[in-house]
mmCIF file of C-alpha atoms in Angstrom:
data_model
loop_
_atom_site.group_PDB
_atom_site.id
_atom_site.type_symbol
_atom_site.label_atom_id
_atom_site.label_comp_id
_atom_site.label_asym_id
_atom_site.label_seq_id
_atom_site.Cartn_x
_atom_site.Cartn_y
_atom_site.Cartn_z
ATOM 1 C CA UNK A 1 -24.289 -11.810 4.510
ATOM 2 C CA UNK A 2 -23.669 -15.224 4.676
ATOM 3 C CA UNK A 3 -19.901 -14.923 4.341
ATOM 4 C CA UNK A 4 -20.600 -12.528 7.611
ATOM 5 C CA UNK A 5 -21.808 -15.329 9.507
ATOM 6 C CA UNK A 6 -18.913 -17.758 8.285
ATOM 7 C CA UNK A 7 -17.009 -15.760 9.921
ATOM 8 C CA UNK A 8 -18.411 -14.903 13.410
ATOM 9 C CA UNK A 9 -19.223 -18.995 13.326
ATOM 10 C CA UNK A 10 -15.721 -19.735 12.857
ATOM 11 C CA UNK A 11 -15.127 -16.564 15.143
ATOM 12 C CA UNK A 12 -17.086 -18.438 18.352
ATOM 13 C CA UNK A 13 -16.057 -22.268 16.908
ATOM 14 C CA UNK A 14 -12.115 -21.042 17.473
ATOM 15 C CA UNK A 15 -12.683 -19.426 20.986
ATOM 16 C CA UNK A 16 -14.669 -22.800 22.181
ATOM 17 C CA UNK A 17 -12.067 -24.379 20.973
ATOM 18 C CA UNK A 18 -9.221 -22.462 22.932
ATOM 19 C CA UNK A 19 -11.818 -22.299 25.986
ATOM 20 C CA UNK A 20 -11.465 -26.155 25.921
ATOM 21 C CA UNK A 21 -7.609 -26.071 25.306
ATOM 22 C CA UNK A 22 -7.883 -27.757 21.912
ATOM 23 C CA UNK A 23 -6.001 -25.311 20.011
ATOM 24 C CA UNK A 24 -2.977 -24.144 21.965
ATOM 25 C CA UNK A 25 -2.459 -20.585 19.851
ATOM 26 C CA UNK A 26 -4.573 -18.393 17.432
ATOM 27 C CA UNK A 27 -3.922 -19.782 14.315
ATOM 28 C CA UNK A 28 -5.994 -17.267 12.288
ATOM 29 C CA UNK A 29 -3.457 -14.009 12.162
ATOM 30 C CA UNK A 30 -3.785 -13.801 8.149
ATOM 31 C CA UNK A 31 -3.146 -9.707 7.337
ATOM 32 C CA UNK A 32 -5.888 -10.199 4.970
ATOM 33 C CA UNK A 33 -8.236 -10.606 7.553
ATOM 34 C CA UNK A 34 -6.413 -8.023 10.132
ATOM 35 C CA UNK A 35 -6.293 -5.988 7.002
ATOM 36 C CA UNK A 36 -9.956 -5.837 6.613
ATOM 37 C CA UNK A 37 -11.231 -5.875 10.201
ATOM 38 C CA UNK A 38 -11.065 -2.530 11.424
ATOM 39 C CA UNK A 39 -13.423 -0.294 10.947
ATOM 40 C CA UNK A 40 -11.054 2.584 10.512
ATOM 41 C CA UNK A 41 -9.061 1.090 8.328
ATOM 42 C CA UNK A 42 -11.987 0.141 5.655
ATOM 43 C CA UNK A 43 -12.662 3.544 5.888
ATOM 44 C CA UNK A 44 -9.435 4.802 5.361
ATOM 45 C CA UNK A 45 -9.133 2.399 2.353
ATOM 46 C CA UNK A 46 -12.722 3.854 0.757
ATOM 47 C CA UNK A 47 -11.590 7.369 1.205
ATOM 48 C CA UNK A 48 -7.977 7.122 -0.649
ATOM 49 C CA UNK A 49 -10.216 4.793 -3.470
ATOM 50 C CA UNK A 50 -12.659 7.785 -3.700
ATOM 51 C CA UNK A 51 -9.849 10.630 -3.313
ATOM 52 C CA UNK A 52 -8.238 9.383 -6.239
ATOM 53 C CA UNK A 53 -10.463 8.606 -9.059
ATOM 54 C CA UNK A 54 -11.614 12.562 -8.296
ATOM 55 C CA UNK A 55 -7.854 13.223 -8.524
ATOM 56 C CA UNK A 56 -7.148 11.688 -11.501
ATOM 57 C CA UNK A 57 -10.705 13.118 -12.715
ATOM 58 C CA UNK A 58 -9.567 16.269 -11.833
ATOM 59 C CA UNK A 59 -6.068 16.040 -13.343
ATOM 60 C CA UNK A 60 -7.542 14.850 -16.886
ATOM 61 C CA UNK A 61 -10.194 17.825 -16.660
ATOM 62 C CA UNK A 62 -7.777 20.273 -15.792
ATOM 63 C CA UNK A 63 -5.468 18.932 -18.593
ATOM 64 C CA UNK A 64 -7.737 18.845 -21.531
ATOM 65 C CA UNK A 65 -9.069 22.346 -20.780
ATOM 66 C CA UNK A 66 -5.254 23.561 -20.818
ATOM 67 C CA UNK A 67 -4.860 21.827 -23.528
ATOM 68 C CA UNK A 68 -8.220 23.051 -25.826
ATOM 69 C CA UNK A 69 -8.128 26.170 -24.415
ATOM 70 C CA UNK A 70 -11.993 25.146 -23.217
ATOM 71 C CA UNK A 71 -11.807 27.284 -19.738
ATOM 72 C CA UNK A 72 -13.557 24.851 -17.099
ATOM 73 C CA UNK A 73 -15.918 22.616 -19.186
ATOM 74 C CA UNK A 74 -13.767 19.748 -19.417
ATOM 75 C CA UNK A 75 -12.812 20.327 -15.477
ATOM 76 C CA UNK A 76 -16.147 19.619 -14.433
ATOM 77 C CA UNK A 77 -16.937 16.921 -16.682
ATOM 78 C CA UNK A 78 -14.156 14.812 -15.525
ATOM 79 C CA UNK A 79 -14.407 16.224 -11.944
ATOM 80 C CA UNK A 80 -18.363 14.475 -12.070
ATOM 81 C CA UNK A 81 -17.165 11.427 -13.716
ATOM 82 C CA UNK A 82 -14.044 11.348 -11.445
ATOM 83 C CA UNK A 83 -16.864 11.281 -8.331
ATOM 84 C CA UNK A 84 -18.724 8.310 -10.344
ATOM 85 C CA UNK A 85 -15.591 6.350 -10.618
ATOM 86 C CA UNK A 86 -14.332 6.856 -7.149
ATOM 87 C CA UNK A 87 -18.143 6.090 -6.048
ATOM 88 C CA UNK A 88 -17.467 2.706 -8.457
ATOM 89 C CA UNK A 89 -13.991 1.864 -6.489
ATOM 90 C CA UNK A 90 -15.550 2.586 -3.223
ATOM 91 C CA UNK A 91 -18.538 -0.130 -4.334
ATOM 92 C CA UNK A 92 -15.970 -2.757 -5.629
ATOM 93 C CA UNK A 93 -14.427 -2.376 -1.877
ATOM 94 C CA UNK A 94 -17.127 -2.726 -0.098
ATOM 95 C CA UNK A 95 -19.633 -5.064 -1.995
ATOM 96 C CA UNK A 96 -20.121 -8.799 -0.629
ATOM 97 C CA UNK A 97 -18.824 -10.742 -3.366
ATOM 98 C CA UNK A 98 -15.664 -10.940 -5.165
ATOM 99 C CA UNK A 99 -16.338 -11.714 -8.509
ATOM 100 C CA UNK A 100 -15.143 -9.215 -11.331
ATOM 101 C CA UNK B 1 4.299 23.366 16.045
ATOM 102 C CA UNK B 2 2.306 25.091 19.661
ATOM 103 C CA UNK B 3 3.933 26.342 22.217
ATOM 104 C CA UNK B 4 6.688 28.756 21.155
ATOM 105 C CA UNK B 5 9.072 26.243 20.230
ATOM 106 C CA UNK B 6 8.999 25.655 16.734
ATOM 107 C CA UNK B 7 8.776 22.418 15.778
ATOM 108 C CA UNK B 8 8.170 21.774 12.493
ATOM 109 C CA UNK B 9 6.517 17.890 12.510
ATOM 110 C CA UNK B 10 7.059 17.614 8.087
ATOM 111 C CA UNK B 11 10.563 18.540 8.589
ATOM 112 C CA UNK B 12 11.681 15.146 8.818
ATOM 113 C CA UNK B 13 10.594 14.476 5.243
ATOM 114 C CA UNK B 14 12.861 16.788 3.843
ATOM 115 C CA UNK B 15 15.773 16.030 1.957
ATOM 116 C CA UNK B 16 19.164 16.608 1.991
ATOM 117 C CA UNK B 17 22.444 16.297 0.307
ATOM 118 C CA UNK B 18 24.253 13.121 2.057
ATOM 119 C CA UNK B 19 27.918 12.119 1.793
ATOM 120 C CA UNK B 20 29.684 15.666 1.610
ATOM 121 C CA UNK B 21 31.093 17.000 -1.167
ATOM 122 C CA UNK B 22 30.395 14.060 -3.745
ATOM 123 C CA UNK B 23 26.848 13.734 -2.735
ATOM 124 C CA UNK B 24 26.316 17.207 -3.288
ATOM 125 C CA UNK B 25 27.462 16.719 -6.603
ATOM 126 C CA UNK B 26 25.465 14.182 -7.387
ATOM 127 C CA UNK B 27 22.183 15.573 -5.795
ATOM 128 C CA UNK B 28 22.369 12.601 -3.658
ATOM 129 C CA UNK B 29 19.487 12.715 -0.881
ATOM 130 C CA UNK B 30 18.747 10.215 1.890
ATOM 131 C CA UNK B 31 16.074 8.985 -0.474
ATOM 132 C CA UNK B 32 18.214 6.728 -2.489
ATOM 133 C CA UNK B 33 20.892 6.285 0.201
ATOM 134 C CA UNK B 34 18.138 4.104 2.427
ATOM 135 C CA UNK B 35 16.974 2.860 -1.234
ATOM 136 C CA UNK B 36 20.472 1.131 -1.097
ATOM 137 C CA UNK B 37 20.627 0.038 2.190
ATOM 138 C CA UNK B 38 17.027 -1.405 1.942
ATOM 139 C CA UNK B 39 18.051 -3.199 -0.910
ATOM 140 C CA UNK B 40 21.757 -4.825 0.840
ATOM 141 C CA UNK B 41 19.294 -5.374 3.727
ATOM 142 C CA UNK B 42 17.168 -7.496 1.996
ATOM 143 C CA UNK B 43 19.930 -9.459 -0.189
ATOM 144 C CA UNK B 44 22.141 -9.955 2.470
ATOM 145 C CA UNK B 45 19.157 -11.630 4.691
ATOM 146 C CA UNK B 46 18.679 -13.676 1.805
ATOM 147 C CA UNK B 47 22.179 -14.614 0.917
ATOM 148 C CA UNK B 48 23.262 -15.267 4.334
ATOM 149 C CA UNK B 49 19.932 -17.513 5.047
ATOM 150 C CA UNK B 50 20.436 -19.396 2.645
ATOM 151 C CA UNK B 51 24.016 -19.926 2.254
ATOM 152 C CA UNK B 52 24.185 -23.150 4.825
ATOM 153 C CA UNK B 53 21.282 -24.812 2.150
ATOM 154 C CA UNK B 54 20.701 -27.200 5.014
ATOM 155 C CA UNK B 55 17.905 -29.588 5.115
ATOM 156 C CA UNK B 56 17.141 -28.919 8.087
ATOM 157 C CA UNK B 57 17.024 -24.674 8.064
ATOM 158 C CA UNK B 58 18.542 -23.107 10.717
ATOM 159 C CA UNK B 59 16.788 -19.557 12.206
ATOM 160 C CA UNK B 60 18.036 -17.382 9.618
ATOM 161 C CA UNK B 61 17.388 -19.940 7.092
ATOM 162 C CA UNK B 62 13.728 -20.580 8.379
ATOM 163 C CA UNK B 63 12.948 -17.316 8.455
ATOM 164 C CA UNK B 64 14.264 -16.521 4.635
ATOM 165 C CA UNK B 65 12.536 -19.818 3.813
ATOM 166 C CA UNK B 66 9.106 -18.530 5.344
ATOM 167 C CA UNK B 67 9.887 -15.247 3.400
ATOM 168 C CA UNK B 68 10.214 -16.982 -0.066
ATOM 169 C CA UNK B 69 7.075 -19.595 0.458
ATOM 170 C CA UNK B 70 4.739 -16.677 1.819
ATOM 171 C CA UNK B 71 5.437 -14.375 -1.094
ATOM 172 C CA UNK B 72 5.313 -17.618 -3.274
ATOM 173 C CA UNK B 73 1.946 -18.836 -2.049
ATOM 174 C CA UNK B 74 0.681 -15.222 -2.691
ATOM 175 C CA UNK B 75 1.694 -15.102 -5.997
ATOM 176 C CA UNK B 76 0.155 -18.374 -7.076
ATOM 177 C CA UNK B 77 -3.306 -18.445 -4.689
ATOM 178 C CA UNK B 78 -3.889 -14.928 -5.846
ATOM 179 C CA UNK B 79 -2.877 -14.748 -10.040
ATOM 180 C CA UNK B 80 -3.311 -18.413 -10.746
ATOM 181 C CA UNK B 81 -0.717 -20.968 -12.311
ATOM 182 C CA UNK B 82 0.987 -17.828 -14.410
ATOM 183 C CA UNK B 83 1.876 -16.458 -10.933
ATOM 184 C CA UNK B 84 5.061 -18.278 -10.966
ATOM 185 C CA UNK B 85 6.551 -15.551 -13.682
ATOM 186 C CA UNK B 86 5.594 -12.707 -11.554
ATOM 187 C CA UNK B 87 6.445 -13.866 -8.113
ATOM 188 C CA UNK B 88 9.936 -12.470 -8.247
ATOM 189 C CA UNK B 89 8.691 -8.446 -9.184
ATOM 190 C CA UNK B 90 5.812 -9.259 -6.244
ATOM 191 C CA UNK B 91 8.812 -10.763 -3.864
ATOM 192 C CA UNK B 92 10.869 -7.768 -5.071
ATOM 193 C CA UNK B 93 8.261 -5.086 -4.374
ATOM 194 C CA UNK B 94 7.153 -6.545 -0.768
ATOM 195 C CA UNK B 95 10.458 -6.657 0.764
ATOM 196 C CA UNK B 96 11.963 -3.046 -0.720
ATOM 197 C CA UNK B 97 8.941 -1.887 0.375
ATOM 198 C CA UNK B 98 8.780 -3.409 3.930
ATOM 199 C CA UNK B 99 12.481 -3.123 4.706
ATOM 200 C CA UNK B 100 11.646 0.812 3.540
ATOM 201 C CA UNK B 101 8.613 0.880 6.250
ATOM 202 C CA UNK B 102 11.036 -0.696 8.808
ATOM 203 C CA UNK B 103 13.976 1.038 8.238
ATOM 204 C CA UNK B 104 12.361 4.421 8.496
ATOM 205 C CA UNK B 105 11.711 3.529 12.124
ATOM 206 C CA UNK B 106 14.780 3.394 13.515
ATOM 207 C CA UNK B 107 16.110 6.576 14.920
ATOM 208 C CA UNK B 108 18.189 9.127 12.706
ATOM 209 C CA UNK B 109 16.968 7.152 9.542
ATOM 210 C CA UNK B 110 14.710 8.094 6.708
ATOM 211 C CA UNK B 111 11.776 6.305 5.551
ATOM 212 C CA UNK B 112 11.914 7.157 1.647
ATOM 213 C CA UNK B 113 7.821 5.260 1.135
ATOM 214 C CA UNK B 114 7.267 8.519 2.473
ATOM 215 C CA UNK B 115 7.716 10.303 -0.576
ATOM 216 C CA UNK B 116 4.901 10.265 -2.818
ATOM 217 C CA UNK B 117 7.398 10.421 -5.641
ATOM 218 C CA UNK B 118 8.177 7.153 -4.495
ATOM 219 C CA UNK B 119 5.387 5.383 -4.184
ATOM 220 C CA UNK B 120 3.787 6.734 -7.427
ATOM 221 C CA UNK B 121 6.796 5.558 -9.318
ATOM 222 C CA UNK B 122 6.593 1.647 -7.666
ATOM 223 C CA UNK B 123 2.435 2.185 -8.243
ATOM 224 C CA UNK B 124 3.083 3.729 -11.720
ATOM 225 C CA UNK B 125 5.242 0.424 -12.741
ATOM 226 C CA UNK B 126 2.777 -1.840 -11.508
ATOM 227 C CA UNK B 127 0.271 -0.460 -13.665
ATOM 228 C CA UNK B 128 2.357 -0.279 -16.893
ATOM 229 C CA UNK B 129 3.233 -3.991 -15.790
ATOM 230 C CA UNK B 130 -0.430 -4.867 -15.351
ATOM 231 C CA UNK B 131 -1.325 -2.921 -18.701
ATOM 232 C CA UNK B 132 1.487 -4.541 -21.058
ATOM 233 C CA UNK B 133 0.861 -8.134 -19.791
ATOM 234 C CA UNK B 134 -3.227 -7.151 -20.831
ATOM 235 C CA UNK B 135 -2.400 -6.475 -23.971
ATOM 236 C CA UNK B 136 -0.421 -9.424 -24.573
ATOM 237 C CA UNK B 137 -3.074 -11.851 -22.922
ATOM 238 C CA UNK B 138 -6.032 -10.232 -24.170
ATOM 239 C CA UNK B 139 -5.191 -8.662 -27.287
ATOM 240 C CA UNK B 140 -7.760 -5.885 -28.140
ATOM 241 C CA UNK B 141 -10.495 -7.681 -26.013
ATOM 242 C CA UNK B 142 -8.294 -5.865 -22.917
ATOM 243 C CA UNK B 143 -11.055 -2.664 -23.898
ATOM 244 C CA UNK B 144 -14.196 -4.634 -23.538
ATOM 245 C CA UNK B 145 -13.766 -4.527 -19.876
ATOM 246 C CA UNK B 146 -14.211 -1.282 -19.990
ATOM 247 C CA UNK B 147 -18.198 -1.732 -20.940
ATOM 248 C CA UNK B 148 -19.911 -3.662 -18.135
ATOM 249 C CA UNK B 149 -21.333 -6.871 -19.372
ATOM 250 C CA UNK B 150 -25.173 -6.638 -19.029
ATOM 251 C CA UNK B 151 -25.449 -3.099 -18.913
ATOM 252 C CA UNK B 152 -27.481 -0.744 -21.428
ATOM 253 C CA UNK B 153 -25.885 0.485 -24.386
ATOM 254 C CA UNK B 154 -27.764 3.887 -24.419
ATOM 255 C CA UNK B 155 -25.505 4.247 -20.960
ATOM 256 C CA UNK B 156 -22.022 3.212 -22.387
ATOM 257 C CA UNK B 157 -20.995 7.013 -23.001
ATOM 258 C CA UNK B 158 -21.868 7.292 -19.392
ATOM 259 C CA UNK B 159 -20.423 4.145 -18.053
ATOM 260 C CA UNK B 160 -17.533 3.519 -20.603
ATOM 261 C CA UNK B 161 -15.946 7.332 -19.021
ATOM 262 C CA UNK B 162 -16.588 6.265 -15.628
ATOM 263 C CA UNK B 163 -14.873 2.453 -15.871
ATOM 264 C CA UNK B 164 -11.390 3.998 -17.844
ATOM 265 C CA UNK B 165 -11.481 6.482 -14.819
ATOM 266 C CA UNK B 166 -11.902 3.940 -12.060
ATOM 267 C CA UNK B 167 -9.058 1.839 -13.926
ATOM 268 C CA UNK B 168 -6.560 5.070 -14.767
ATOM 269 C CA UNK B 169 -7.512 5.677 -10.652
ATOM 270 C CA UNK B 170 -5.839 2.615 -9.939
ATOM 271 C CA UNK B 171 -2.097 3.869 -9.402
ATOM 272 C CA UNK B 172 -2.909 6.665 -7.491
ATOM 273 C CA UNK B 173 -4.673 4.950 -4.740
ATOM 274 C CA UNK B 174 -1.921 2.551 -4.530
ATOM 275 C CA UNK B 175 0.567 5.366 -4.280
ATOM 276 C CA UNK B 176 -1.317 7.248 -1.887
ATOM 277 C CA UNK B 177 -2.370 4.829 0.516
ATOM 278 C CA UNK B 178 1.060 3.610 1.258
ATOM 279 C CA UNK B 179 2.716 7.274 1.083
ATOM 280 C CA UNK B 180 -0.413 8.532 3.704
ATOM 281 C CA UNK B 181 0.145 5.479 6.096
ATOM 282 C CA UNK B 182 3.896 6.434 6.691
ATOM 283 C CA UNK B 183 3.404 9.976 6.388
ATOM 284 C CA UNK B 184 0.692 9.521 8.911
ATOM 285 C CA UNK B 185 2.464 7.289 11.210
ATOM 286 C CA UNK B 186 5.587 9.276 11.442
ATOM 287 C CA UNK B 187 4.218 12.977 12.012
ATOM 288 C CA UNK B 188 1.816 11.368 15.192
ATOM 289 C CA UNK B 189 5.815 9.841 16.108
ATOM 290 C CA UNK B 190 6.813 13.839 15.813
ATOM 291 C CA UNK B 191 3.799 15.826 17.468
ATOM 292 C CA UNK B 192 4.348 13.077 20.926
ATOM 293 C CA UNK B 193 7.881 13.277 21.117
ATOM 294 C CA UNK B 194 7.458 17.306 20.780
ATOM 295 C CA UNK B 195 4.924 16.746 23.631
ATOM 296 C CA UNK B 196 7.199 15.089 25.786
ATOM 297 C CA UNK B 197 10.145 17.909 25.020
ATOM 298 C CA UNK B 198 7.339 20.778 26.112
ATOM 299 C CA UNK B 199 6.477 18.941 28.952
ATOM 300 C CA UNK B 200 9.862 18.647 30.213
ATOM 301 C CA UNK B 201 10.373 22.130 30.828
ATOM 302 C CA UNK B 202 7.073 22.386 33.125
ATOM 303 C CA UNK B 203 9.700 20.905 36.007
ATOM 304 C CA UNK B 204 9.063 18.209 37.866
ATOM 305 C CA UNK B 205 5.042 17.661 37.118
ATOM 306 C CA UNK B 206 5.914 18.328 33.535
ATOM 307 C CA UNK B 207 8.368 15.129 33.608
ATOM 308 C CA UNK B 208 5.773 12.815 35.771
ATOM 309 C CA UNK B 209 3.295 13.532 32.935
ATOM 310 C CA UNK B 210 5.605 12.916 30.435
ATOM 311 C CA UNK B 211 5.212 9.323 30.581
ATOM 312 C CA UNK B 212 1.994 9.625 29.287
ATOM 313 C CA UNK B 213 3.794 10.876 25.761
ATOM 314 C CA UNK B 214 6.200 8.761 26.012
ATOM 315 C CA UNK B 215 4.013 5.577 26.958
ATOM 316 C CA UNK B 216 1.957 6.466 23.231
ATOM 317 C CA UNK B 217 4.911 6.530 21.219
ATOM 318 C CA UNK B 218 5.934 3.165 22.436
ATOM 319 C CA UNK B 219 2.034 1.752 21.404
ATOM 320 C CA UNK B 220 2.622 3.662 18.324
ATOM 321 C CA UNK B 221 5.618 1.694 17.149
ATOM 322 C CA UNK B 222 3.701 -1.196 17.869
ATOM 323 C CA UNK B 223 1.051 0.514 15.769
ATOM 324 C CA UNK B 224 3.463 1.106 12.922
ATOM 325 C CA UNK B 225 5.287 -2.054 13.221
ATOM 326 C CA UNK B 226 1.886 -3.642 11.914
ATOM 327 C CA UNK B 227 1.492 -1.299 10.085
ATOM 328 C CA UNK B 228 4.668 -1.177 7.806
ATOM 329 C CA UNK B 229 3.980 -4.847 7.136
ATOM 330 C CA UNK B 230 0.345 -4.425 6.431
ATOM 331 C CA UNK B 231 0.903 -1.736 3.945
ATOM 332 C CA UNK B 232 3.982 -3.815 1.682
ATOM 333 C CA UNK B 233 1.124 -6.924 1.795
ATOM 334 C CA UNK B 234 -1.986 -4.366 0.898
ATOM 335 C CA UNK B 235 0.834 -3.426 -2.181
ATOM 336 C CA UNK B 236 1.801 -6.806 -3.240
ATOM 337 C CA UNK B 237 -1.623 -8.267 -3.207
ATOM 338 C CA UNK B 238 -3.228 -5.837 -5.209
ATOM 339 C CA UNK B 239 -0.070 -6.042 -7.675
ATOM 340 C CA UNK B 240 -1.363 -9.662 -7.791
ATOM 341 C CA UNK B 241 -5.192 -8.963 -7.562
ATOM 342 C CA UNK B 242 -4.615 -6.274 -11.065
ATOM 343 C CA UNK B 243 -1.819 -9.290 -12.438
ATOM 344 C CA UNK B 244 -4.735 -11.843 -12.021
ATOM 345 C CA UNK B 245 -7.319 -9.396 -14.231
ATOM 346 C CA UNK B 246 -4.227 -9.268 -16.197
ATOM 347 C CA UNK B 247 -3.950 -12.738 -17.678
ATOM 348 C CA UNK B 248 -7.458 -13.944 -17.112
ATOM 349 C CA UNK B 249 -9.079 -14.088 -20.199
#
C-alpha cells in the first residue's frame, strides 16, 4: 500500500520535474520496474508460477503411483498439494512485502 | 496454418542436421551451432572491448564496461557481499542467454532458448547450484525452511508437502517462462508474416492491406527486443534472488 503510493509520488514528482525541464531524460528505465508494471505480464508471471508447482505436483504423483503400483492415489495427492504450492508461489509474487 | 496454404507456424523450432555429412554424424542440430556462436559473440565483444584497456573507454569499451558493472551491481545489491563468487555464473548465464534471445531474431537463424530442453537444463543447474551452496552454508538447518516459522505444528504434514513442492517448483517456472516468452514471440513473428504472404495473392487490395501485417511485425520486434532482454534479467535475478536464500543464514 504504501510502497504503491511511493511510487505514483515519485511517478507525478518525476513528470513535474520534466514539465519544468529539470530533468532532461527519464532516468527511471530499471527492467525491474518495466518488469513488474504491466499488467499482463504479472499475470503471465502468476500463471507459469502456478502451472508449475501443479506440474511438478503432477509429475511426483504420477511417479510414485508408477512406482508403488498405487493406481491414482498418489496422483491426486500431489496434484492437490501441487495446486497449494503453486497457490503459495503465486502469493510470494504478488504479496506487498519482500521479506522471506 | 488457414487458408489452404500450409503453413506450419512450430516448424521453425525444429531441428536439423547442420554442416553436411559430419554434422550428420555427429547429430549436430542448429541448437548447439547458435550455442557456439552465442558464446564467440559474447567473448569476442568482450575481448575486443576491452583489449585497448584505456582509461578513458572508447564505445566498444563503454559498452563492455556497462555490461560487466550492471551484471556486477546485480550480483552484489541482490546476494549480498558473497555475490562477488557468483557474479561470473550470473554474468555467464545473462549474456548466453540474451545473445540466444537476440540472435534468434535475425533472419534464417535459430533461437535455441526456445527449446525447453534448454532452458530446463540452464534452470536445472541453477537449482543444483542454489541447493549445493545451501547445504554448505546452512548445513542441515537448509530443511527448517521448509516448516514456516510461526505456523502450527498439527499443520506441518500439510504445510511441510506444500513448501518442498513450491521449492522443487522452482526450476520449472524458470524454464518455462523463458522457453514460453520466445516460443510465444516467435510463432506471433510466423502467423503475421503468413498473413502478409496470403494477402499478397488477393492482388492489388491484398498488397495495400498488407502493410497492416507487415507494420505489426515491425512493433513486434520492438516487442521482442525488450523482451529478449527482460527475460535473461528475470533469469539472472532470480539466480541471485534463490543464491541470496542460499547463503543467508
Amino acid at each position: 500500500m504504501s510502497k504503491e503510493k511511493d511510487e505514483s509520488f515519485d511517478a507525478r514528482l518525476k513528470a513535474a520535474e520534466r514539465r519544468n525541464g529539470l530533468v532532461t531524460q527519464d532516468t527511471s528505465t530499471s527492467p525491474e520496474a518495466d518488469a513488474d508494471k504491466p499488467l499482463a505480464t504479472l499475470a503471465l508471471r502468476a500463471g507459469t508460477e502456478m502451472l508449475s508447482a501443479l506440474i511438478v505436483g503432477v509429475a511426483i504423483g504420477w511417479g510414485l503411483d508408477h512406482w508403488l503400483h498405487t493406481r491414482a492415489v498418489f496422483l491426486i495427492l500431489f496434484a492437490l498439494l501441487g495446486g497449494g504450492a503453486g497457490v503459495l508461489n503465486v502469493w510470494r509474487l504478488v504479496r506487498p512485502t519482500d521479506e522471506t | 496454418m488457414a487458408g489452404g496454404s500450409s503453413i506450419n507456424v512450430l516448424e521453425q523450432f525444429e531441428l536439423h542436421p547442420v554442416l553436411g555429412g559430419l554434422g550428420e554424424a555427429l547429430r549436430f542440430s542448429q541448437s548447439p551451432l547458435y550455442m557456439i556462436i552465442a558464446v564467440c559473440l559474447v567473448l569476442a565483444f568482450l575481448y575486443f572491448g576491452m583489449r585497448p584497456a584505456a582509461v578513458v573507454p572508447g564505445r566498444l569499451q563503454a559498452a563492455a564496461e556497462v555490461c560487466y558493472e550492471f551484471i556486477h551491481n546485480m550480483a552484489l545489491d541482490t546476494i549480498g557481499p558473497e555475490g562477488a563468487a557468483f557474479f561470473p555464473f550470473v554474468f555467464t548465464l545473462f549474456f548466453f542467454i540474451l545473445a540466444g534471445n537476440y540472435i534468434g531474431l535475425l533472419p534464417f537463424s535459430f533461437t535455441f532458448t526456445s527449446h525447453i530442453a534448454v532452458t530446463l537444463a540452464l534452470a536445472l543447474m541453477v537449482f543444483a547450484l542454489t541447493v549445493v551452496v545451501s547445504f554448505k552454508v546452512q548445513g542441515l538447518r537448509f530443511f527448517a525452511h521448509f516448516m514456516p516459522a510461526g505456523a502450527s505444528p498439527f499443520l506441518a504434514p500439510l504445510l511441510i508437502p506444500i513448501e518442498i513442492l513450491s521449492f522443487l517448483s522452482r526450476p520449472v517456472s524458470l524454464s518455462i517462462r523463458l522457453f514460453a516468452n520466445m516460443v510465444a514471440g516467435h510463432v506471433m513473428f510466423d502467423i503475421f508474416a503468413s498473413f502478409v504472404i496470403m494477402l499478397a495473392g488477393f492482388g492489388v487490395v491484398g498488397d495495400v492491406f498488407a502493410i497492416g501485417p507487415i507494420a505489426i511485425n515491425v512493433a513486434l520486434m520492438a516487442l521482442e527486443l525488450l523482451v529478449g532482454v527482460l527475460q535473461a534479467y528475470v533469469f539472472a535475478i532470480l539466480t541471485c534472488i534463490y543464491l541470496r536464500e542460499a547463503v543467508a543464514h
